[in-house]
Coordinates of C-alpha atoms and ligand atoms in Angstrom, one line a residue:
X1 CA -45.8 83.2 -44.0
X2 CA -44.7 83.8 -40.5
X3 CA -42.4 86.8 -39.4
X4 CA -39.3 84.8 -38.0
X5 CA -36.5 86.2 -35.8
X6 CA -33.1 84.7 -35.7
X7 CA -30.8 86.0 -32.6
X8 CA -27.0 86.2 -32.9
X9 CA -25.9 85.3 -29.9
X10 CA -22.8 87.5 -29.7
X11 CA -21.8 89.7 -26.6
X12 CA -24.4 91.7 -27.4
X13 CA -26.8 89.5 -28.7
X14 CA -28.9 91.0 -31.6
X15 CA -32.5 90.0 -33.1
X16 CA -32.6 89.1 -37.1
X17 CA -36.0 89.7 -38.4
X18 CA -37.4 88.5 -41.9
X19 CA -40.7 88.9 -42.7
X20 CA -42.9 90.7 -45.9
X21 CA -45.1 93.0 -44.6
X22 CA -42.9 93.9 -41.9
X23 CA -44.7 96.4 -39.1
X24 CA -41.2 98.2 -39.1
X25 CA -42.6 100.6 -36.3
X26 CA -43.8 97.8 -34.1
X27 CA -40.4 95.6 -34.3
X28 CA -37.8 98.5 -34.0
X29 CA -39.8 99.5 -30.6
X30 CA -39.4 95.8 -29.5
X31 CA -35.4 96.2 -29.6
X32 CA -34.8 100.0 -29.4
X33 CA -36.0 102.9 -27.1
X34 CA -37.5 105.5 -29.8
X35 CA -35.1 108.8 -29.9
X36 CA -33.6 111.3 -32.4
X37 CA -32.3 108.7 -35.9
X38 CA -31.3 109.5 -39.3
X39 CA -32.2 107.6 -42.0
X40 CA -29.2 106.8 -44.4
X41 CA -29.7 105.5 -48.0
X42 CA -28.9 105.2 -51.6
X43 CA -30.1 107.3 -54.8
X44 CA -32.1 104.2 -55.8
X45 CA -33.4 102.4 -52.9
X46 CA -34.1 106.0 -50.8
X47 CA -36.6 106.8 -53.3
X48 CA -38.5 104.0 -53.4
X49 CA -38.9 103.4 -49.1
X50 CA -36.8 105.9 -47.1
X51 CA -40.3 108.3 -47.1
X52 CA -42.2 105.3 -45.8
X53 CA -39.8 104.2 -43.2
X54 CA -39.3 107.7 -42.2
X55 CA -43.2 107.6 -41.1
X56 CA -43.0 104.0 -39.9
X57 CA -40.6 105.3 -37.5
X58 CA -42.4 108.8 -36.6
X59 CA -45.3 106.7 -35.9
X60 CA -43.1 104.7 -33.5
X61 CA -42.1 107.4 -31.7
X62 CA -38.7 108.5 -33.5
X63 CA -37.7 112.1 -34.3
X64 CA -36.1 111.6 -37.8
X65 CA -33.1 113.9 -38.4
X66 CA -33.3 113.7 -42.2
X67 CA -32.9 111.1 -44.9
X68 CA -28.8 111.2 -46.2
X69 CA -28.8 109.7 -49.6
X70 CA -25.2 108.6 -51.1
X71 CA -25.2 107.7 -54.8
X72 CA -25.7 103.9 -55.2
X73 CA -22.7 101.7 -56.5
X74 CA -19.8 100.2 -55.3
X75 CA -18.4 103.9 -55.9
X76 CA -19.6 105.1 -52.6
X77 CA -17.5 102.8 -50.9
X78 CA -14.9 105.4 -50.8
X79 CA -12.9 107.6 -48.4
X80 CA -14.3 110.8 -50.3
X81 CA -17.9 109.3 -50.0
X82 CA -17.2 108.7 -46.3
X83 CA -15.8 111.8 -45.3
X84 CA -18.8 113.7 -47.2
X85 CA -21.6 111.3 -44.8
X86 CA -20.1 112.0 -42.1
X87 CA -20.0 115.5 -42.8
X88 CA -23.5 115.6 -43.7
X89 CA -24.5 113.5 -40.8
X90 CA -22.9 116.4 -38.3
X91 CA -24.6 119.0 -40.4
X92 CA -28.0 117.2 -39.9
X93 CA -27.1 117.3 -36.3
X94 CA -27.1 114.0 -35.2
X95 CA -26.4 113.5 -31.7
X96 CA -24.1 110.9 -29.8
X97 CA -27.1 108.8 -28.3
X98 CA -28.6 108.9 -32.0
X99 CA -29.5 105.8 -34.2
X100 CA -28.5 104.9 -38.1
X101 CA -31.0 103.8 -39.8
X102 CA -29.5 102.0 -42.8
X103 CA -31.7 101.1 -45.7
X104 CA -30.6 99.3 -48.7
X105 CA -27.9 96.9 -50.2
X106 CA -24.4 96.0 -49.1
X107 CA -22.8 99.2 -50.0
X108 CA -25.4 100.7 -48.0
X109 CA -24.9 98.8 -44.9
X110 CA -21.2 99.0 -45.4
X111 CA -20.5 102.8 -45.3
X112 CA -23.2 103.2 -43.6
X113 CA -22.4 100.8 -40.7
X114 CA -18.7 102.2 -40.8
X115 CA -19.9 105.8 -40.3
X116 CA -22.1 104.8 -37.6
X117 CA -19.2 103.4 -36.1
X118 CA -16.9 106.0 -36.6
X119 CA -19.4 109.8 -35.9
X120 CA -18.8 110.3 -32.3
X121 CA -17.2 107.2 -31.7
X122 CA -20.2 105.6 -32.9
X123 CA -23.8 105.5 -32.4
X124 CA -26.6 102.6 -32.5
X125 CA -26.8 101.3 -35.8
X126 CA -30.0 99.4 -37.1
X127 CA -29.5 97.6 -40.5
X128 CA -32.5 96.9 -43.1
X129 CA -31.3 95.3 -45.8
X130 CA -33.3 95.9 -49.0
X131 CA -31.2 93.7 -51.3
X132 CA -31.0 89.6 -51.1
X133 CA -27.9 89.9 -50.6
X134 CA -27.6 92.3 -47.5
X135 CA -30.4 90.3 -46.0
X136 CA -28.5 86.5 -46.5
X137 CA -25.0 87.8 -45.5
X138 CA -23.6 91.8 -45.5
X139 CA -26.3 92.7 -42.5
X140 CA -25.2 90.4 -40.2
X141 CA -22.4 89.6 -38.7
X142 CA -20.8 93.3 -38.0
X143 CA -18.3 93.8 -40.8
X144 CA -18.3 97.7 -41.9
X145 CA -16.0 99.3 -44.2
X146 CA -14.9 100.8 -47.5
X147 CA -12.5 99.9 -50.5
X148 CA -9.3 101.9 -51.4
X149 CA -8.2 101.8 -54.8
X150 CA -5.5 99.0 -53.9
X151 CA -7.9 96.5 -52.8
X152 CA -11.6 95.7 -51.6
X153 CA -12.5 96.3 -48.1
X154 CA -8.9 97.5 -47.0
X155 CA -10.4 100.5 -44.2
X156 CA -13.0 99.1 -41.6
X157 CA -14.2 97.6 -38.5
X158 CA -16.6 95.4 -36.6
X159 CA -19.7 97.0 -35.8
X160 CA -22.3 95.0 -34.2
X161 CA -25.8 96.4 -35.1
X162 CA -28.9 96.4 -32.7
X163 CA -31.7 95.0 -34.8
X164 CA -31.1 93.5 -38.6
X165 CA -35.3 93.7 -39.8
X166 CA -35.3 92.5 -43.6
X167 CA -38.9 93.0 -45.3
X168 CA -38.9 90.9 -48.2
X169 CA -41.6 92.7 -50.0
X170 CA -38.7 95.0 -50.4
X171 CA -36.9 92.6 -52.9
X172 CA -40.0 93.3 -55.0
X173 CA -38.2 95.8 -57.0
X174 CA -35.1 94.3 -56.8
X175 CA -33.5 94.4 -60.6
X176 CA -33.1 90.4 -61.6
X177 CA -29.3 90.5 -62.0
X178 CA -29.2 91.9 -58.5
X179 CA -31.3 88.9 -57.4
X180 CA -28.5 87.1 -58.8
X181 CA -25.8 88.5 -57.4
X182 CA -27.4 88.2 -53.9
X183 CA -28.1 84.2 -54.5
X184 CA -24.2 83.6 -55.1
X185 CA -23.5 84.8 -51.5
X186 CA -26.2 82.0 -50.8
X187 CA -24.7 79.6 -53.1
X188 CA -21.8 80.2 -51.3
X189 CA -22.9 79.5 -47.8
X190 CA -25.4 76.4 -49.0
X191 CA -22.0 74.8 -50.0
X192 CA -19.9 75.7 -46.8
X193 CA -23.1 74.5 -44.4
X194 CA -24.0 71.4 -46.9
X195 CA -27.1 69.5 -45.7
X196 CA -30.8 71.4 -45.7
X197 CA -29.1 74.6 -46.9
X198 CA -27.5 72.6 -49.4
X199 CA -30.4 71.0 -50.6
X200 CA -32.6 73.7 -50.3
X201 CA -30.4 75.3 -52.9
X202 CA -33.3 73.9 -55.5
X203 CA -35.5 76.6 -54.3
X204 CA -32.8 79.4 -56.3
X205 CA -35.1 79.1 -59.2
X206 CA -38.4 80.1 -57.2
X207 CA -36.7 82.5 -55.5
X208 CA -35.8 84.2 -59.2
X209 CA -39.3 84.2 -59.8
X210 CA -39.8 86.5 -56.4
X211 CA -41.3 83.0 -54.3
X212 CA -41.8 85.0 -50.9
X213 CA -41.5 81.5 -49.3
X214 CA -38.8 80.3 -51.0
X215 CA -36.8 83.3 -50.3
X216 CA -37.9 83.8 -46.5
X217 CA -35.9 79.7 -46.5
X218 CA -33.1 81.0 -48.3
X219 CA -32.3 84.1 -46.1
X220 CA -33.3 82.4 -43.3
X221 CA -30.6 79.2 -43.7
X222 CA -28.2 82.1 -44.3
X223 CA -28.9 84.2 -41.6
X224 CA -28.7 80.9 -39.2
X225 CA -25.5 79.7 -40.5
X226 CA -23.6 83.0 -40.6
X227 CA -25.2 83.7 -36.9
X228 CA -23.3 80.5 -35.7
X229 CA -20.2 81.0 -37.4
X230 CA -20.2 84.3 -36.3
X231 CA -21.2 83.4 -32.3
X232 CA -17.9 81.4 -32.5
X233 CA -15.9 83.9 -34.3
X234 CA -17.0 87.0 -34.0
X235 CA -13.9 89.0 -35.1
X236 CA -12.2 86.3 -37.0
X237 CA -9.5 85.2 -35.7
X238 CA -10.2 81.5 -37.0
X239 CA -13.4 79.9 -38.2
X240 CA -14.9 82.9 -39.9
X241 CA -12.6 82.7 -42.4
X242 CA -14.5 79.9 -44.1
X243 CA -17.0 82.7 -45.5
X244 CA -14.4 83.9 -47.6
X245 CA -15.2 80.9 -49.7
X246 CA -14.7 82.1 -53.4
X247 CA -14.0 85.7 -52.3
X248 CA -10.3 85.7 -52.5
X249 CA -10.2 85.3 -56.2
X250 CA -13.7 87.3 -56.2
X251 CA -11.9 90.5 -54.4
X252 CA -9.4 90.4 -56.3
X253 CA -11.5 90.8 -59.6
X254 CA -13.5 93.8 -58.6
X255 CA -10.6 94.9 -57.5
X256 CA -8.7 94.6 -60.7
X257 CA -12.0 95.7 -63.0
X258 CA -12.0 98.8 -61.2
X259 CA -14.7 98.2 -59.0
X260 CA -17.0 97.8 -62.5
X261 CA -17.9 94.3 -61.5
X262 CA -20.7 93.4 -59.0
X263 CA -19.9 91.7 -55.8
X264 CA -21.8 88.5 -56.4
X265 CA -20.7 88.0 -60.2
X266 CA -17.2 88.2 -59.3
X267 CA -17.6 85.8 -55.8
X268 CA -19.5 83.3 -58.6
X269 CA -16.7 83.3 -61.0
X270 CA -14.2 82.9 -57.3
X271 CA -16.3 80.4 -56.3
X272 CA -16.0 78.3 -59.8
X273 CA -12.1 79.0 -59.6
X274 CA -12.3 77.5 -55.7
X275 CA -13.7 74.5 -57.0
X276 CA -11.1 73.9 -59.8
X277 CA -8.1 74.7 -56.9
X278 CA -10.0 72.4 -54.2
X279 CA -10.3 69.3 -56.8
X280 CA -6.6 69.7 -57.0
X281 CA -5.6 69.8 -53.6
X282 CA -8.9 67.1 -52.3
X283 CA -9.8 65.1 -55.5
X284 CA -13.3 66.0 -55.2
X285 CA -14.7 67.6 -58.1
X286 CA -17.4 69.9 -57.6
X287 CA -16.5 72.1 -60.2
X288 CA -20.2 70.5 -62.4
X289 CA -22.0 71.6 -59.1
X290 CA -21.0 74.9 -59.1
X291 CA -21.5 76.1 -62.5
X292 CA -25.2 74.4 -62.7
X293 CA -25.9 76.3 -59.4
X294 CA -24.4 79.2 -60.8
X295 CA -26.3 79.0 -63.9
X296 CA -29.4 78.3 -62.2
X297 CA -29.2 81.8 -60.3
X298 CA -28.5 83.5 -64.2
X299 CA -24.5 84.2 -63.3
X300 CA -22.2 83.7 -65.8
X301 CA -19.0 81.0 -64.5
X302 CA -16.6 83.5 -66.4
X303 CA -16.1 87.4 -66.5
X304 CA -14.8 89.7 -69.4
X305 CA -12.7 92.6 -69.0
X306 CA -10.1 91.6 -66.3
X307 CA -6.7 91.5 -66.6
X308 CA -5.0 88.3 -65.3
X309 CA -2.1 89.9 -63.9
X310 CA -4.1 92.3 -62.1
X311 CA -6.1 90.3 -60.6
X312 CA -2.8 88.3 -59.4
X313 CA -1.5 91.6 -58.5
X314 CA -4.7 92.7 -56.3
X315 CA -4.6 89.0 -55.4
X316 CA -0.8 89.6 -53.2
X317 CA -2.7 92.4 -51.7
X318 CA -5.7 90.6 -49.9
X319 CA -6.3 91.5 -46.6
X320 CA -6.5 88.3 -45.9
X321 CA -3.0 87.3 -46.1
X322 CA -0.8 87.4 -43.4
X323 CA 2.7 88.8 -43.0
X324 CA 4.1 85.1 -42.7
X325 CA 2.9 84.4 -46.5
X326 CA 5.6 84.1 -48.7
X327 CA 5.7 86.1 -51.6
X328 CA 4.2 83.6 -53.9
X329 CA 1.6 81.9 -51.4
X330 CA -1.7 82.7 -51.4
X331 CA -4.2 81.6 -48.6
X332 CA -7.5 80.2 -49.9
X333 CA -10.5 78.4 -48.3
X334 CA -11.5 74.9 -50.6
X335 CA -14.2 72.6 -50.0
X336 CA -12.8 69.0 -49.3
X337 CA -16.6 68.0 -49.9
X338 CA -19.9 70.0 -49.5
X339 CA -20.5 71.1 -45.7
X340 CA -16.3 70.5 -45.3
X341 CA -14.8 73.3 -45.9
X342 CA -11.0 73.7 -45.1
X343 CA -9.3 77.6 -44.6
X344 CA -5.9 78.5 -45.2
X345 CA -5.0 76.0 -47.7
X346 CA -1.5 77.0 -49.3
X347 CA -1.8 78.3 -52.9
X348 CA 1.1 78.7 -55.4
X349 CA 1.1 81.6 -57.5
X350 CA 1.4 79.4 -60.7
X351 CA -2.0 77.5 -59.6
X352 CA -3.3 80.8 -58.8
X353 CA -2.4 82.1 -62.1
X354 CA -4.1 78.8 -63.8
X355 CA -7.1 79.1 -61.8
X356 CA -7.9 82.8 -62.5
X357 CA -7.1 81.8 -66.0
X358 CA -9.7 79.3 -66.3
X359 CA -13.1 82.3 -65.3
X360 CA -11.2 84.6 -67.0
X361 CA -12.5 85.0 -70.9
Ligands
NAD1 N1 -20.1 93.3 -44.6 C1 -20.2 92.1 -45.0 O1 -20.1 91.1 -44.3 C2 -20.4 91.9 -46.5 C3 -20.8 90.6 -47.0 C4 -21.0 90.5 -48.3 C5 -20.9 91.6 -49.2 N2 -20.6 92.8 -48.7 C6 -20.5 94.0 -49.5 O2 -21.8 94.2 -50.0 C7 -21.7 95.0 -51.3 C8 -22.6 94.4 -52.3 O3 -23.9 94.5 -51.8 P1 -25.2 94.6 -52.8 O4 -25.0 93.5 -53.8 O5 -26.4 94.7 -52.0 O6 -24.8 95.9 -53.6 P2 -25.6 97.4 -53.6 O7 -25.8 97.9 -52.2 O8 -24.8 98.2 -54.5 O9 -27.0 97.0 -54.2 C9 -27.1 96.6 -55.5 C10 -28.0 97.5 -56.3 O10 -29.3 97.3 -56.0 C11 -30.0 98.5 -55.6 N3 -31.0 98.1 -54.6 C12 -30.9 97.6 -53.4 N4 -32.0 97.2 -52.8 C13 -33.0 97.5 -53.8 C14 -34.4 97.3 -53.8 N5 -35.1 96.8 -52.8 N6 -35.0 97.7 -54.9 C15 -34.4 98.3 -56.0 N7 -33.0 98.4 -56.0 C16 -32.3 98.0 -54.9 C17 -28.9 99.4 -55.1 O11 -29.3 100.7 -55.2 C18 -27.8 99.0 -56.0 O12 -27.9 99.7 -57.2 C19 -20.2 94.8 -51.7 O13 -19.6 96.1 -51.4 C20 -19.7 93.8 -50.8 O14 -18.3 93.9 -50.5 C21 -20.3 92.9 -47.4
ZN2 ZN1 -19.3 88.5 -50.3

């Protein structure tokens, strides 16, 4: 299996690399002049590679600052977990022409990729995503940032990284239900591109059983797609939007199960309540679709534990609304078909309510 690179061709265009077997040295000296870095990680994933990267990069030339771990969770998207890296970052002396190294999942590259653009106004940041899904959505694309209590994702920025390299022998200890949770962001974005992606959704159940090449297809659809979506919208203002696909409902969950719920399992059970709300509004039911797709990556269609009318509740408070919203409208992006998605489609709070009601159990 070849090494491919994707480029998004942003301002600042950056490479995407996806390989197993990566020669991490080798392909961060392509993009990046070797200097004084820091490594920044999770409890789990820091374990398992940081040492290794950490010599990948010596050997490439880079003086390594030291290895911050944060505890891993959705937990250490927080303003006290934020303050306390960039703390520790100053303490390890990391200097304003410095480069963040960050290794591991979404929460990872979210704090991570915030604090890099926040110390010192910011300083390079390189993503490697070590979950599936960091490598088929949260590394690309730019968006940093961390969750309040009142919502998901409420503090944060655009932060373009240098180099995204994804080594997919890394996904070889990936737990199975995180392997899940990373092929809903996929499901997601197989239904908003529709054609190859969308067939090639058949591969989900190789990829469960750690197929290198049927994953390498899977993040590299992803990685294509988001790249042109994000070349035309960078900051989303428009377009963009249409990745929110099942997250509006999804955000809304975590949200209201105190951030207890994993990203993808509550963007599954958004995405089955999308489906319901667009075969209202269109008349095209793909609500069958979506739960055998959903199935097929071992998500459940429904959670437990949620509260209805806190989800509604966490619901008014989406960033995604806009001061022009009425009280009782929602904003949500349905699929008219596969590959046709439509943003800003007007919600009532009573179909909202029905919606959430249905993945709720
Ligand atoms: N910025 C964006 O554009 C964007 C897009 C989608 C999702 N997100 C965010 O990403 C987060 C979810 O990401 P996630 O699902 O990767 O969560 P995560 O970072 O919490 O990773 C999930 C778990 O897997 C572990 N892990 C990661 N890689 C591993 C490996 N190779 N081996 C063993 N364990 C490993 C982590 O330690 C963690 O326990 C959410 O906060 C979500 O909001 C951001
Ligand atoms: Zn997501």
């Amino acid at each position: 299996m070849p090494v491919e690179t994707v480029e998004v061709p942003v301002a600042h265009p950056y490479p995407v690399v996806v390989g197993a077997g990566l020669d991490l040295g080798g392909v961060v000296s392509d993009t990046l002049q070797p200097g004084l870095c820091a490594i920044f990680t999770d409890s789990t994933v820091g374990p398992l590679y940081a040492a290794r990267v950490r010599e990948a990069l010596e050997r490439g030339g880079w003086r390594v600052a030291g290895i911050l771990e944060i505890p891993s969770g959705e937990s250490s998207k927080s303003m006290e977990a934020y303050a306390d890296a960039i703390g520790r970052l100053a303490r390890l002396g990391l200097t304003r022409d410095g480069t963040l190294f960050a290794l591991g999942g979404g929460v990872v590259g979210d704090l991570g990729g915030f604090v890099a653009g926040t110390y010192m106004r910011g300083v390079d940041l390189v993503m490697l995503p070590t979950s599936l899904l960091a490598m088929v959505d949260s590394a690309v694309g730019g968006k940093v940032g961390i969750d309040l209590p009142e919502g998901k994702n409420l503090v944060g920025a655009f932060v373009r990284p240098r180099l995204v390299a994804a080594d997919l022998d890394w996904l070889g200890t990936l737990p199975d239900r995180e392997v899940s949770n990373g092929l809903a962001e996929t499901i997601k974005m197989g239904f908003l591109s529709g054609g190859d992606y969308f067939e090639d959704l058949d591969l989900i159940e190789a990829a469960r059983d750690g197929d290198l090449d049927a994953l390498q297809r899977l993040v590299l659809h992803s990685v294509r797609f988001k790249a042109r979506i994000v070349a035309e919208d960078e900051l989303e203002g428009g377009q963009r939007a249409i990745l929110n696909y099942g997250h509006t409902i999804g955000h809304a969950l975590e949200a209201a199960a105190n951030y207890n719920l994993a990203h993808g399992t509550a963007v599954a059970a958004g995405m089955v309540a999308a489906a319901s709300l667009s075969r209202e509004h269109f008349g095209t039911d793909l609500t069958a679709v979506h739960r055998d797709l959903i199935e097929a990556a071992g998500l459940p269609p429904r959670v437990s534990g949620v509260a209805p009318e806190r989800a509604l509740q966490a619901m008014g408070r989406d960033k995604k609304r806009s001061a022009t919203d009425g009280a009782a409208r929602h904003r949500f992006v349905l699929l008219r078909d596969v590959g046709d998605p439509i943003r800003d489609v007007p919600v009532s709070e009573e179909e909202a309510r029905r919606a959430i009601g249905e993945i709720l159990e």
